[in-house]
Amino acid sequence: MIDETREDRLIETFATLADTLVAGYDVVELLQTLVESCAGLFDIAAAGILLADENGELEVVASTSEASRLVEVMQLSARAGPCVECFITGSVVSLTDVEDSPLAWRRFRDCAREQGFAAVHAIPLRLRETTIGALNLLSTVPGALRQQDVRAAQALADVATIGILQERTLRESNSVREQLTIALNSRVLIEQAKGVISHSRGVSMEDAFALLRNHARSNHLLLSQVAQGLVDQTLVI
């Protein structure tokens, strides 16, 4: 029964991601759905996504917790870690025990340890030879992911990548860059809006994001639209 329930959730996740292959979808919402789905489907504690901007620089676009976001930000600051390596090579990078990190990854190791993570598995967001980011799965205990979980995570990442780089965005030479830039700019607004809500409501950043997302869904608005209104002080939730 457990396997059937998990299989149903996996099918539902694929269906949700496939729904983004239409006009008007929200890239940030797509990626947030992906990380939250992975956290529920696989034997992990948290998940996050790094996406490359028009200059090839990685940015944190989605995460399931502040702890996972901090680990990803540290990797970007140090320019070293499994997720950065995954993006550079376009291949899955599994670090089954952060204590086994190479010397060049020591800042990542220390941050992961401090945030309670013991293993990280990085899955590339890629389309053929193009890698645009990495899906990062974090565990609080050492160990490898099951091979079928790695395959399922890669398939989910592939569908999400197609959702970003679908054919309709490739009709003009700069469309891919524009799409990624929109996603990254939206995330900056969302982080600012989270801070506004956290300060005004006296809640955690995770709870602030939940309030932001619920308001967007309830009012059929894009996350970026709600975030812009909060930052501009033209909206109160």
Coordinates of C-alpha atoms in Angstrom, one line a residue:
M1 CA 0.0 0.0 0.0
I2 CA 2.9 2.4 0.8
D3 CA 4.5 1.8 -2.6
E4 CA 1.1 2.4 -4.3
T5 CA 0.7 5.7 -2.4
R6 CA 4.2 6.8 -3.3
E7 CA 3.6 5.8 -6.9
D8 CA 0.4 7.9 -7.0
R9 CA 2.3 10.9 -5.6
L10 CA 5.0 10.5 -8.2
I11 CA 2.5 10.3 -11.0
E12 CA 0.7 13.3 -9.7
T13 CA 4.0 15.2 -9.5
F14 CA 4.8 14.4 -13.2
A15 CA 1.3 15.5 -14.1
T16 CA 1.7 18.8 -12.3
L17 CA 5.0 19.5 -13.9
A18 CA 3.6 18.6 -17.3
D19 CA 0.9 21.2 -16.8
T20 CA 3.6 23.9 -17.1
L21 CA 4.1 23.1 -20.7
V22 CA 1.4 25.8 -21.5
A23 CA 1.5 29.5 -21.8
G24 CA 1.4 31.7 -18.7
Y25 CA 3.0 29.4 -16.1
D26 CA 5.1 30.7 -13.1
V27 CA 8.7 29.5 -13.3
V28 CA 9.3 30.0 -9.6
E29 CA 6.1 28.2 -8.7
L30 CA 7.2 25.3 -11.0
L31 CA 10.5 25.0 -9.3
Q32 CA 9.1 25.4 -5.8
T33 CA 6.6 22.6 -6.6
L34 CA 9.5 20.4 -7.7
V35 CA 11.6 20.8 -4.5
E36 CA 8.6 20.3 -2.3
S37 CA 7.5 17.2 -4.2
C38 CA 11.0 15.7 -4.0
A39 CA 11.1 16.3 -0.2
G40 CA 7.9 14.3 0.0
L41 CA 8.8 11.5 -2.5
F42 CA 12.3 10.6 -1.5
D43 CA 14.1 9.7 1.7
I44 CA 15.5 13.2 2.2
A45 CA 15.1 16.1 4.6
A46 CA 15.2 19.0 2.3
A47 CA 15.6 20.1 -1.3
G48 CA 16.7 23.1 -3.3
I49 CA 17.4 24.3 -6.8
L50 CA 20.2 26.4 -8.2
L51 CA 19.6 28.1 -11.6
A52 CA 22.1 29.8 -13.8
D53 CA 21.6 33.4 -14.9
E54 CA 22.4 34.9 -18.3
N55 CA 26.1 35.0 -17.3
G56 CA 26.2 31.4 -16.2
E57 CA 26.3 32.4 -12.5
L58 CA 24.2 30.2 -10.2
E59 CA 21.6 31.5 -7.9
V60 CA 19.3 29.9 -5.4
V61 CA 15.8 29.9 -6.9
A62 CA 13.8 27.4 -4.7
S63 CA 14.3 25.7 -1.4
T64 CA 12.2 23.8 1.1
S65 CA 13.8 25.4 4.2
E66 CA 16.1 28.2 5.3
A67 CA 18.7 25.6 6.3
S68 CA 18.9 24.1 2.8
R69 CA 19.1 27.6 1.3
L70 CA 22.0 28.5 3.5
V71 CA 23.9 25.4 2.5
E72 CA 23.3 26.3 -1.2
V73 CA 24.3 29.9 -0.7
M74 CA 27.5 28.8 1.0
Q75 CA 28.4 26.6 -2.0
L76 CA 27.9 29.6 -4.3
S77 CA 30.0 31.8 -2.1
A78 CA 32.8 29.3 -2.0
R79 CA 32.3 28.3 -5.6
A80 CA 32.7 24.7 -4.5
G81 CA 30.5 21.8 -3.4
P82 CA 28.5 18.9 -4.9
C83 CA 25.8 21.2 -6.4
V84 CA 28.4 23.4 -8.1
E85 CA 30.2 20.3 -9.3
C86 CA 27.0 18.9 -10.7
F87 CA 26.3 22.1 -12.7
I88 CA 29.8 22.2 -14.1
T89 CA 29.9 18.5 -15.1
G90 CA 26.2 18.1 -16.0
S91 CA 26.3 14.8 -14.1
V92 CA 24.8 13.5 -10.9
V93 CA 27.1 14.1 -7.9
S94 CA 26.3 12.1 -4.7
L95 CA 28.1 12.9 -1.5
T96 CA 27.0 10.1 0.8
D97 CA 28.7 11.6 3.8
V98 CA 29.7 15.2 4.1
E99 CA 32.6 14.2 6.3
D100 CA 34.2 12.7 3.1
S101 CA 34.1 16.1 1.3
P102 CA 37.4 17.0 -0.5
L103 CA 39.5 19.8 1.0
A104 CA 38.2 22.3 -1.5
W105 CA 34.7 21.7 -0.2
R106 CA 35.4 22.4 3.5
R107 CA 33.3 25.5 3.7
F108 CA 30.4 23.6 2.3
R109 CA 31.1 20.7 4.6
D110 CA 31.1 22.9 7.7
C111 CA 27.9 24.7 6.7
A112 CA 26.1 21.4 5.9
R113 CA 27.2 20.0 9.2
E114 CA 26.1 23.1 11.1
Q115 CA 22.6 23.0 9.5
G116 CA 22.2 19.3 10.3
F117 CA 22.8 17.7 6.9
A118 CA 24.9 14.6 6.5
A119 CA 24.6 13.8 2.8
V120 CA 23.8 15.7 -0.5
H121 CA 22.8 14.4 -3.9
A122 CA 22.9 16.9 -6.8
I123 CA 20.9 16.2 -9.9
P124 CA 21.5 18.3 -13.1
L125 CA 18.8 20.3 -14.7
R126 CA 19.7 19.6 -18.3
L127 CA 18.4 19.4 -21.8
R128 CA 20.7 17.4 -24.1
E129 CA 24.1 19.1 -23.7
T130 CA 22.8 22.2 -22.0
T131 CA 22.8 22.3 -18.1
I132 CA 20.9 25.3 -16.6
G133 CA 21.1 24.4 -12.9
A134 CA 21.0 21.7 -10.3
L135 CA 18.4 20.0 -8.1
N136 CA 19.8 19.3 -4.7
L137 CA 18.5 16.7 -2.3
L138 CA 19.8 16.9 1.3
S139 CA 19.6 14.2 4.0
T140 CA 20.2 14.4 7.7
V141 CA 21.8 10.9 7.8
P142 CA 24.7 9.6 5.7
G143 CA 23.9 7.2 2.9
A144 CA 23.2 6.8 -0.8
L145 CA 19.8 7.3 -2.5
R146 CA 18.2 4.3 -4.0
Q147 CA 19.1 4.0 -7.7
Q148 CA 15.4 4.2 -8.6
D149 CA 15.1 7.4 -6.6
V150 CA 18.0 8.9 -8.5
R151 CA 16.4 8.0 -11.8
A152 CA 13.0 9.4 -10.7
A153 CA 14.6 12.6 -9.5
Q154 CA 16.5 13.0 -12.8
A155 CA 13.3 12.5 -14.7
L156 CA 11.5 15.1 -12.6
A157 CA 14.4 17.5 -13.2
D158 CA 14.3 16.9 -16.9
V159 CA 10.6 17.6 -17.1
A160 CA 11.1 20.9 -15.2
T161 CA 14.0 21.8 -17.5
I162 CA 11.7 21.3 -20.5
G163 CA 9.1 23.5 -18.8
I164 CA 11.7 26.3 -18.6
L165 CA 13.2 25.8 -22.0
Q166 CA 10.2 24.7 -24.0
E167 CA 10.0 25.3 -27.7
R168 CA 7.9 28.4 -27.5
T169 CA 10.7 30.2 -25.6
L170 CA 13.3 29.3 -28.2
R171 CA 11.8 31.2 -31.1
E172 CA 13.9 34.2 -30.5
S173 CA 17.6 34.2 -29.8
N174 CA 17.4 35.7 -26.4
S175 CA 14.3 34.0 -25.1
V176 CA 16.1 31.5 -22.9
R177 CA 18.2 34.2 -21.2
E178 CA 15.0 36.3 -20.7
Q179 CA 13.1 33.4 -19.2
L180 CA 15.9 32.6 -16.7
T181 CA 16.4 36.3 -15.9
I182 CA 12.7 36.6 -15.1
A183 CA 12.8 33.6 -12.8
L184 CA 15.9 34.9 -10.9
N185 CA 14.5 38.5 -10.6
S186 CA 11.2 37.1 -9.3
R187 CA 13.1 35.2 -6.7
V188 CA 14.8 38.3 -5.5
L189 CA 11.4 40.0 -5.1
I190 CA 10.1 37.0 -3.2
E191 CA 13.0 37.0 -0.8
Q192 CA 12.3 40.7 -0.1
A193 CA 8.6 40.0 0.4
K194 CA 9.4 37.2 2.8
G195 CA 11.4 39.6 4.9
V196 CA 8.6 42.1 4.9
I197 CA 6.0 39.5 6.1
S198 CA 8.5 38.0 8.6
H199 CA 9.1 41.4 10.1
S200 CA 5.5 42.6 10.1
R201 CA 3.9 39.4 11.3
G202 CA 6.7 38.2 13.6
V203 CA 6.9 34.8 11.9
S204 CA 9.8 32.7 10.5
M205 CA 10.9 33.0 6.9
E206 CA 9.4 29.6 6.1
D207 CA 6.0 30.7 7.5
A208 CA 6.3 34.0 5.7
F209 CA 6.8 32.2 2.4
A210 CA 3.8 30.0 3.1
L211 CA 1.6 33.1 3.7
L212 CA 2.9 34.6 0.5
R213 CA 2.3 31.5 -1.6
N214 CA -1.2 30.9 -0.1
H215 CA -2.2 34.4 -0.9
A216 CA -1.0 34.1 -4.5
R217 CA -2.9 30.8 -4.9
S218 CA -6.1 32.0 -3.3
N219 CA -6.2 35.1 -5.5
H220 CA -5.0 33.4 -8.7
L221 CA -1.9 35.6 -8.8
L222 CA 1.7 35.0 -9.7
L223 CA 4.1 34.8 -6.7
S224 CA 6.1 37.6 -8.2
Q225 CA 3.0 39.8 -8.5
V226 CA 2.2 39.4 -4.8
A227 CA 5.8 39.9 -3.9
Q228 CA 6.0 43.1 -5.9
G229 CA 2.9 44.5 -4.2
L230 CA 4.3 43.8 -0.8
V231 CA 7.7 45.4 -1.6
D232 CA 6.0 48.4 -3.2
Q233 CA 3.6 48.6 -0.2
T234 CA 0.6 48.5 -2.4
L235 CA -0.6 45.2 -1.0
V236 CA -1.1 43.9 2.6
I237 CA -1.7 40.3 3.4

